[in-house]
Short mmCIF file of C-alpha atoms in Angstrom, two decimals:
data_model
loop_
_atom_site.label_atom_id
_atom_site.label_comp_id
_atom_site.label_asym_id
_atom_site.label_seq_id
_atom_site.Cartn_x
_atom_site.Cartn_y
_atom_site.Cartn_z
CA LEU A 1 -5.61 -16.04 -14.26
CA LEU A 2 -3.30 -15.64 -11.28
CA ARG A 3 -3.58 -12.93 -8.65
CA VAL A 4 -0.34 -11.80 -7.02
CA LEU A 5 -0.92 -11.37 -3.29
CA ALA A 6 0.77 -8.81 -1.05
CA GLY A 7 3.35 -9.97 1.48
CA ASP A 8 6.65 -11.84 1.39
CA GLN A 9 6.02 -15.28 -0.12
CA GLY A 10 9.57 -16.02 -1.22
CA PRO A 11 11.27 -15.61 -4.61
CA TYR A 12 9.70 -16.53 -7.95
CA VAL A 13 6.22 -16.66 -6.42
CA ILE A 14 4.39 -15.83 -9.67
CA TRP A 15 6.20 -18.59 -11.56
CA ARG A 16 5.64 -21.15 -8.83
CA SER A 17 1.92 -20.29 -8.98
CA LEU A 18 1.83 -20.49 -12.78
CA VAL A 19 3.59 -23.85 -12.98
CA ASP A 20 1.33 -25.21 -10.22
CA ALA A 21 -1.71 -24.10 -12.27
CA ILE A 22 -0.33 -25.79 -15.40
CA ARG A 23 0.43 -28.93 -13.39
CA GLU A 24 -3.14 -29.04 -12.05
CA ARG A 25 -4.57 -28.60 -15.54
CA GLU A 26 -2.38 -31.42 -16.81
CA LEU A 27 -3.49 -33.74 -14.00
CA ASN A 28 -7.11 -33.18 -15.04
CA ALA A 29 -6.42 -33.80 -18.73
CA ASP A 30 -7.68 -36.97 -20.41
CA ALA A 31 -4.15 -37.99 -21.39
CA ALA A 32 -0.85 -36.72 -20.03
CA HIS A 33 1.42 -34.76 -22.35
CA MET A 34 4.75 -36.31 -21.36
CA PRO A 35 7.02 -33.47 -22.61
CA LEU A 36 5.05 -31.10 -20.37
CA VAL A 37 5.20 -33.43 -17.37
CA GLU A 38 8.96 -33.74 -17.82
CA ALA A 39 9.36 -29.97 -18.25
CA ILE A 40 7.48 -29.32 -15.00
CA ASP A 41 9.68 -31.80 -13.12
CA ASN A 42 12.80 -30.10 -14.48
CA PHE A 43 11.45 -26.70 -13.44
CA ASP A 44 10.89 -27.97 -9.90
CA SER A 45 14.50 -29.18 -9.77
CA ALA A 46 15.83 -25.86 -11.08
CA LEU A 47 13.69 -23.99 -8.53
CA SER A 48 15.25 -26.02 -5.73
CA ALA A 49 18.75 -25.32 -7.06
CA GLY A 50 18.04 -21.58 -7.29
CA ASP A 51 20.13 -20.94 -10.45
CA PRO A 52 18.37 -18.07 -12.34
CA GLY A 53 19.84 -19.08 -15.73
CA GLU A 54 18.77 -22.69 -15.38
CA LEU A 55 15.38 -21.61 -14.08
CA LEU A 56 14.80 -19.45 -17.16
CA THR A 57 15.66 -22.35 -19.48
CA ARG A 58 13.34 -24.73 -17.64
CA LEU A 59 10.50 -22.22 -17.50
CA GLU A 60 10.75 -21.60 -21.24
CA ALA A 61 10.53 -25.38 -21.75
CA VAL A 62 7.35 -25.51 -19.62
CA LEU A 63 5.70 -22.74 -21.63
CA LEU A 64 6.70 -24.29 -24.95
CA ALA A 65 5.32 -27.69 -23.90
CA ALA A 66 2.13 -26.08 -22.58
CA ALA A 67 1.68 -24.33 -25.94
CA ASP A 68 1.57 -27.75 -27.62
CA ARG A 69 -1.95 -28.03 -26.23
CA GLY A 70 -2.87 -24.64 -27.71
CA ALA A 71 -1.94 -21.00 -27.44
CA THR A 72 -1.30 -19.97 -23.83
CA PHE A 73 -2.69 -16.74 -22.38
CA VAL A 74 -1.45 -15.84 -18.89
CA ILE A 75 -2.93 -13.07 -16.74
CA PHE A 76 -0.98 -11.84 -13.72
CA GLU A 77 -3.26 -9.58 -11.68
CA ASP A 78 -1.91 -7.02 -9.16
CA LEU A 79 1.66 -7.29 -10.40
CA GLN A 80 2.68 -4.50 -8.01
CA HIS A 81 2.97 -7.20 -5.31
CA ALA A 82 5.44 -9.39 -7.27
CA ASP A 83 8.91 -10.06 -5.84
CA ALA A 84 12.06 -8.81 -7.56
CA ALA A 85 13.21 -12.30 -8.63
CA SER A 86 9.86 -12.97 -10.32
CA LEU A 87 10.08 -9.68 -12.21
CA GLU A 88 13.63 -10.33 -13.43
CA LEU A 89 12.54 -13.69 -14.82
CA LEU A 90 9.39 -12.20 -16.31
CA LEU A 91 11.43 -9.62 -18.21
CA GLU A 92 13.53 -12.37 -19.81
CA ILE A 93 10.41 -14.37 -20.67
CA LEU A 94 8.78 -11.35 -22.31
CA ARG A 95 11.82 -10.95 -24.54
CA SER A 96 11.17 -14.45 -25.90
CA LEU A 97 7.42 -14.15 -26.48
CA ALA A 98 7.39 -14.80 -30.20
CA ALA A 99 9.17 -18.13 -29.78
CA LEU A 100 7.12 -19.22 -26.76
CA ARG A 101 3.66 -18.83 -28.35
CA THR A 102 2.47 -17.30 -25.10
CA ALA A 103 0.72 -13.99 -24.43
CA PHE A 104 0.79 -12.17 -21.10
CA LEU A 105 -1.62 -9.62 -19.66
CA LEU A 106 -0.09 -7.86 -16.66
CA THR A 107 -2.39 -5.73 -14.52
CA LEU A 108 -1.44 -3.36 -11.75
CA ARG A 109 -3.00 -0.49 -9.84
CA TRP A 110 -1.23 2.65 -10.93
CA GLY A 111 -2.17 4.60 -7.83
CA ASP A 112 -0.37 2.01 -5.67
CA LEU A 113 2.96 2.13 -7.49
CA PRO A 114 6.08 3.25 -5.62
CA THR A 115 8.65 5.23 -7.58
CA GLU A 116 11.88 3.41 -6.74
CA THR A 117 11.44 -0.37 -6.69
CA ALA A 118 12.20 -3.41 -8.80
CA LEU A 119 8.77 -2.92 -10.37
CA ALA A 120 9.63 0.62 -11.51
CA GLY A 121 12.77 -0.69 -13.21
CA PHE A 122 10.83 -3.58 -14.74
CA LEU A 123 8.21 -1.23 -16.22
CA ALA A 124 10.89 1.01 -17.68
CA GLU A 125 12.53 -2.01 -19.38
CA VAL A 126 9.25 -3.46 -20.65
CA SER A 127 8.23 -0.15 -22.21
CA GLU A 128 11.18 -0.55 -24.62
CA GLU A 129 10.04 -3.97 -25.85
CA ARG A 130 8.60 -4.06 -29.37
CA LEU A 131 5.75 -6.45 -28.53
CA ALA A 132 4.66 -4.64 -25.36
CA GLU A 133 1.50 -2.53 -25.34
CA ARG A 134 0.52 -0.31 -22.41
CA LEU A 135 -3.15 0.38 -21.69
CA ILE A 136 -4.32 2.78 -18.97
CA LEU A 137 -7.87 2.14 -17.80
CA ALA A 138 -9.47 5.19 -16.23
CA PRO A 139 -11.95 4.75 -13.37
CA LEU A 140 -15.56 4.35 -14.41
CA SER A 141 -17.61 7.53 -14.51
CA PRO A 142 -20.48 8.03 -12.01
CA ARG A 143 -22.91 7.21 -14.83
CA HIS A 144 -21.13 3.95 -15.65
CA VAL A 145 -20.94 2.93 -11.98
CA GLN A 146 -24.67 3.61 -11.74
CA GLU A 147 -25.28 1.45 -14.82
CA LEU A 148 -23.10 -1.34 -13.40
CA THR A 149 -24.98 -1.06 -10.12
CA ARG A 150 -28.33 -1.24 -11.90
CA CYS A 151 -27.35 -4.33 -13.89
CA LEU A 152 -25.91 -6.22 -10.93
CA ALA A 153 -28.61 -5.21 -8.45
CA VAL A 154 -31.04 -7.69 -10.02
CA GLY A 155 -29.72 -10.29 -7.59
CA LEU A 156 -30.52 -8.19 -4.51
CA PRO A 157 -33.69 -8.78 -2.46
CA ASN A 158 -34.88 -5.27 -3.40
CA LYS A 159 -33.80 -4.92 -7.01
CA ARG A 160 -34.18 -1.15 -7.22
CA LEU A 161 -31.54 0.63 -5.15
CA SER A 162 -32.42 3.85 -3.38
CA GLU A 163 -30.60 7.06 -4.25
CA ALA A 164 -28.77 6.86 -0.90
CA ARG A 165 -27.52 3.36 -1.66
CA ARG A 166 -26.36 4.33 -5.15
CA ALA A 167 -24.56 7.34 -3.70
CA TRP A 168 -22.80 5.10 -1.17
CA VAL A 169 -21.63 2.68 -3.89
CA TRP A 170 -20.12 5.59 -5.83
CA SER A 171 -18.56 7.21 -2.75
CA VAL A 172 -16.75 4.01 -1.80
CA SER A 173 -15.87 2.70 -5.27
CA GLU A 174 -15.00 6.02 -7.00
CA GLY A 175 -15.11 4.22 -10.32
CA ASN A 176 -13.42 0.96 -9.31
CA PRO A 177 -15.71 -1.79 -10.67
CA LYS A 178 -14.38 -4.47 -8.31
CA VAL A 179 -15.08 -2.31 -5.26
CA ALA A 180 -18.53 -1.45 -6.65
CA ILE A 181 -19.31 -5.18 -6.84
CA GLU A 182 -18.09 -5.65 -3.25
CA CYS A 183 -20.43 -2.85 -2.18
CA LEU A 184 -23.37 -4.56 -3.87
CA LEU A 185 -22.54 -7.85 -2.17
CA GLU A 186 -22.50 -5.98 1.14
CA LEU A 187 -25.90 -4.46 0.38
CA ALA A 188 -27.26 -7.94 -0.34
CA GLN A 189 -26.67 -8.82 3.32
CA MET A 190 -28.64 -5.83 4.61
CA ALA A 191 -32.33 -5.34 5.21
CA PRO A 192 -34.12 -3.76 2.20
CA GLY A 193 -34.60 -0.36 3.83
CA GLU A 194 -31.14 -0.18 5.41
CA THR A 195 -28.49 2.22 4.07
CA PRO A 196 -24.82 2.04 5.12
CA LYS A 197 -23.25 5.00 6.90
CA ALA A 198 -21.32 7.31 4.59
CA GLU A 199 -17.89 6.06 5.73
CA ALA A 200 -18.86 2.38 6.01
CA LEU A 201 -16.89 -0.11 3.90
CA PRO A 202 -17.56 -3.71 2.82
CA ALA A 203 -16.04 -6.01 5.45
CA GLU A 204 -13.45 -7.59 3.15
CA LEU A 205 -12.31 -4.21 1.82
CA GLN A 206 -11.96 -2.85 5.36
CA ALA A 207 -9.90 -5.92 6.32
CA ARG A 208 -7.58 -5.55 3.30
CA LEU A 209 -6.91 -1.88 4.02
CA GLU A 210 -6.39 -2.53 7.73
CA ALA A 211 -3.82 -5.22 6.84
CA ARG A 212 -1.85 -2.61 4.89
CA MET A 213 -2.01 -0.25 7.86
CA ALA A 214 -1.04 -2.93 10.39
CA PRO A 215 2.77 -2.36 10.26
CA LEU A 216 2.40 1.36 11.09
CA SER A 217 3.78 2.72 14.34
CA ALA A 218 1.49 4.38 16.88
CA THR A 219 2.71 7.81 15.74
CA ALA A 220 2.02 7.08 12.07
CA ARG A 221 -1.44 5.74 12.93
CA LYS A 222 -2.20 8.90 14.87
CA LEU A 223 -1.11 11.05 11.93
CA LEU A 224 -3.17 8.91 9.52
CA LEU A 225 -6.31 9.30 11.66
CA ALA A 226 -5.84 13.06 11.89
CA ALA A 227 -5.39 13.37 8.11
CA ALA A 228 -8.43 11.16 7.47
CA LEU A 229 -10.62 13.32 9.70
CA VAL A 230 -9.51 16.51 7.93
CA GLY A 231 -10.50 15.29 4.46
CA ARG A 232 -9.12 14.24 1.08
CA GLU A 233 -6.09 16.47 1.66
CA ALA A 234 -4.60 17.79 4.89
CA ALA A 235 -1.83 20.32 5.53
CA LEU A 236 1.17 18.94 7.41
CA ASP A 237 1.49 22.01 9.64
CA LEU A 238 -2.06 21.45 10.90
CA LEU A 239 -1.47 17.73 11.41
CA SER A 240 1.84 18.18 13.24
CA LEU A 241 0.23 20.66 15.62
CA ALA A 242 -2.84 18.50 16.22
CA CYS A 243 -0.69 15.40 16.83
CA ASP A 244 1.95 17.33 18.81
CA LEU A 245 4.83 16.09 16.63
CA GLU A 246 8.30 17.56 16.31
CA ASP A 247 9.80 17.87 12.81
CA GLN A 248 11.76 14.60 12.92
CA ALA A 249 8.88 12.57 14.33
CA LEU A 250 6.59 14.06 11.68
CA ALA A 251 9.05 13.24 8.87
CA ASP A 252 9.43 9.64 10.12
CA ALA A 253 5.67 9.15 10.33
CA VAL A 254 5.15 10.61 6.86
CA ASP A 255 7.77 8.23 5.45
CA GLU A 256 5.94 5.29 7.05
CA LEU A 257 2.63 6.37 5.56
CA GLN A 258 4.07 6.82 2.09
CA ALA A 259 5.62 3.36 2.26
CA THR A 260 2.12 1.84 2.55
CA GLN A 261 1.24 3.49 -0.81
CA LEU A 262 -2.13 4.44 0.65
CA LEU A 263 -1.53 8.16 0.23
CA ARG A 264 0.87 10.73 -1.23
CA VAL A 265 2.62 13.80 0.10
CA GLU A 266 2.75 16.84 -2.18
CA ASP A 267 3.44 20.50 -1.39
CA ASP A 268 3.42 19.95 2.39
CA LYS A 269 0.05 18.19 2.21
CA ILE A 270 -1.07 14.62 2.72
CA LEU A 271 -3.29 13.53 -0.18
CA PHE A 272 -5.51 10.45 -0.11
CA VAL A 273 -5.70 8.72 -3.49
CA TRP A 274 -9.06 7.15 -2.57
CA ASN A 275 -11.75 8.13 -0.09
CA ARG A 276 -12.04 4.50 1.01
CA THR A 277 -8.56 4.74 2.56
CA ARG A 278 -9.80 7.60 4.71
CA TYR A 279 -12.88 5.63 5.70
CA ALA A 280 -10.80 2.58 6.67
CA ALA A 281 -8.52 4.70 8.87
CA MET A 282 -11.53 6.19 10.66
CA ASN A 283 -13.37 2.89 11.00
CA GLN A 284 -10.56 1.08 12.78
CA VAL A 285 -10.68 3.37 15.84
CA GLY A 286 -13.48 3.88 18.33
CA ARG A 287 -15.78 6.88 18.62
CA ARG A 288 -13.93 8.24 21.66
CA ARG A 289 -10.55 8.37 19.91
CA ARG A 290 -12.09 10.05 16.90
CA ARG A 291 -13.73 12.62 19.15
CA VAL A 292 -10.44 13.35 20.94
CA MET A 293 -8.63 13.81 17.62
CA GLN A 294 -11.40 16.07 16.28
CA ASP A 295 -10.91 18.23 19.38
CA SER A 296 -7.15 18.37 18.77
CA LEU A 297 -7.72 19.37 15.15
CA ARG A 298 -10.15 22.09 16.21
CA ASP A 299 -7.64 23.52 18.71
CA ALA A 300 -4.79 23.34 16.19
CA MET A 301 -6.86 25.12 13.57
CA LEU A 302 -7.80 27.86 16.03
CA LYS A 303 -4.09 28.48 16.71
CA LEU A 304 -3.02 28.37 13.06
CA PHE A 305 -5.80 30.66 11.88
CA ALA A 306 -5.98 33.09 14.78
CA GLY A 307 -7.47 36.29 13.36
CA ARG A 308 -8.46 34.48 10.15
CA ARG A 309 -11.10 32.09 11.47
CA LEU A 310 -13.70 33.21 8.99
CA ARG A 311 -11.69 31.49 6.25
CA VAL A 312 -11.93 28.09 7.97
CA ALA A 313 -15.25 28.51 9.76
CA GLU A 314 -16.87 25.57 7.96
CA ALA A 315 -14.00 23.21 8.87
CA LEU A 316 -14.04 24.48 12.47
CA ALA A 317 -17.76 23.75 12.64
CA ALA A 318 -17.20 20.20 11.35
CA HIS A 319 -14.41 19.47 13.86
CA SER A 320 -16.51 20.98 16.67
CA ARG A 321 -19.39 18.66 15.78
CA GLY A 322 -17.02 15.71 15.66
CA ALA A 323 -15.62 16.68 19.06
CA ALA A 324 -19.16 16.80 20.53
CA ARG A 325 -19.05 20.59 21.06
CA PRO A 326 -22.50 21.64 19.80
CA VAL A 327 -22.32 25.26 20.99
CA SER A 328 -18.97 25.80 19.30
CA ALA A 329 -20.29 24.09 16.15
CA LEU A 330 -23.27 26.45 15.99
CA ARG A 331 -21.03 29.49 16.42
CA PHE A 332 -18.75 28.48 13.56
CA GLU A 333 -21.70 27.48 11.37
CA ALA A 334 -22.98 31.02 11.80
CA LEU A 335 -19.57 32.38 10.77
CA ALA A 336 -19.55 30.09 7.73
CA ALA A 337 -23.02 31.36 6.74
CA GLN A 338 -21.81 34.94 7.17
CA ARG A 339 -18.83 34.27 4.89
CA SER A 340 -21.10 32.66 2.30
CA LEU A 341 -23.33 35.76 2.24
CA ARG A 342 -20.33 38.00 1.71
CA GLN A 343 -19.27 35.98 -1.31
#
C-alpha cells in the first residue's frame, strides 16, 4: 500500500516508492531471492540512466521476480498526485498484467480531478483496457457515518457521543470515512463535555487544506474567503463587488482557485465541493478579517439587491451578524420573518 503525496517529487516517484518497498521486504526475508535482488539493482541503474524503454523492461523484471514469492497486489492511493512519467510507465505496465502476475488497485478522489492533465489522458487510455474495472464509491450516508462513529467511539473517554458531536462529525466528513475517523481522533483529545465549533476542523486536515491554499496570491485568498463566508455556492458578481475586483483580476483569481481543485466554477458561481474547504478558508484568517469581509459582503449585497432586499433578507442578517452589526441584523431578521409569513 503506497500513498502518492502531493508536490513535485521528481519523475517516476510511484515506481521508486514501490521498488523501495519491495527492497525493504526482501531485506527482511529469511533468505534472499537473488533474481529479485539483481532485478532491483538493474532497475536502479535504469532509473539513473533515465531511458523510459529500459526502465519499463527493468520494472517488469522486478515485478516478475517479486511474483516468484507469491501473487503481488499493489495499491496506489491518491493517484491524482502522480507525476506524468509515473503514469506513462503505469499504463505500459497495466497492458502487461496477465504476464506479470500482479494486480493493481488505483484509488483517486474524483472531486479533485482536473480535466486536462496527464491523469485525464491516463484514465481515458485505461478505460479501454480489457482487464481494467472502474468502481465509483459514493460518500457514506449520514446513517452510515453515524454507525461508523458509534463503532469507533468505543475508544473515546466518553463512549457515547452527544448529538452535537455526531452532527459535527457529519458536517466535516460529509460521508468521507477517513475524515470521519480524523474527527473522532480529534474528539478523543477533548474534554468529555466539549463540542467543537461548527466550522472547526481536525488539526491535520486543516494543515493539509492550508498547504493546498498556500500558493494562492493575496487576491485569490481574498476571493476564497469571501466565497467561503457566503456559503456552499457564491455568485461571482457579488464576490467581485465585495472584493472590489475588476474583470481581469477576478478572472485571474478564479483561475488560481480552480487550479487548487478545491472548488469549481459553474454558471458564474463558485461552488465548494466540500464544506470542509470552506471551513479551512475561514479558519486560517483572524476574527477581524472575517468581520471586515462580512461587512463588505453586506454592502455589496445591499447594492446588488437594491429594491429587492426582501429576497436576500436572511443572508443580509447573517452578514450583519458576522460584521458585528446587531441592529442591522435584527432589522433584516425581521424582514426575513416577514417574507416567511408571506410564503
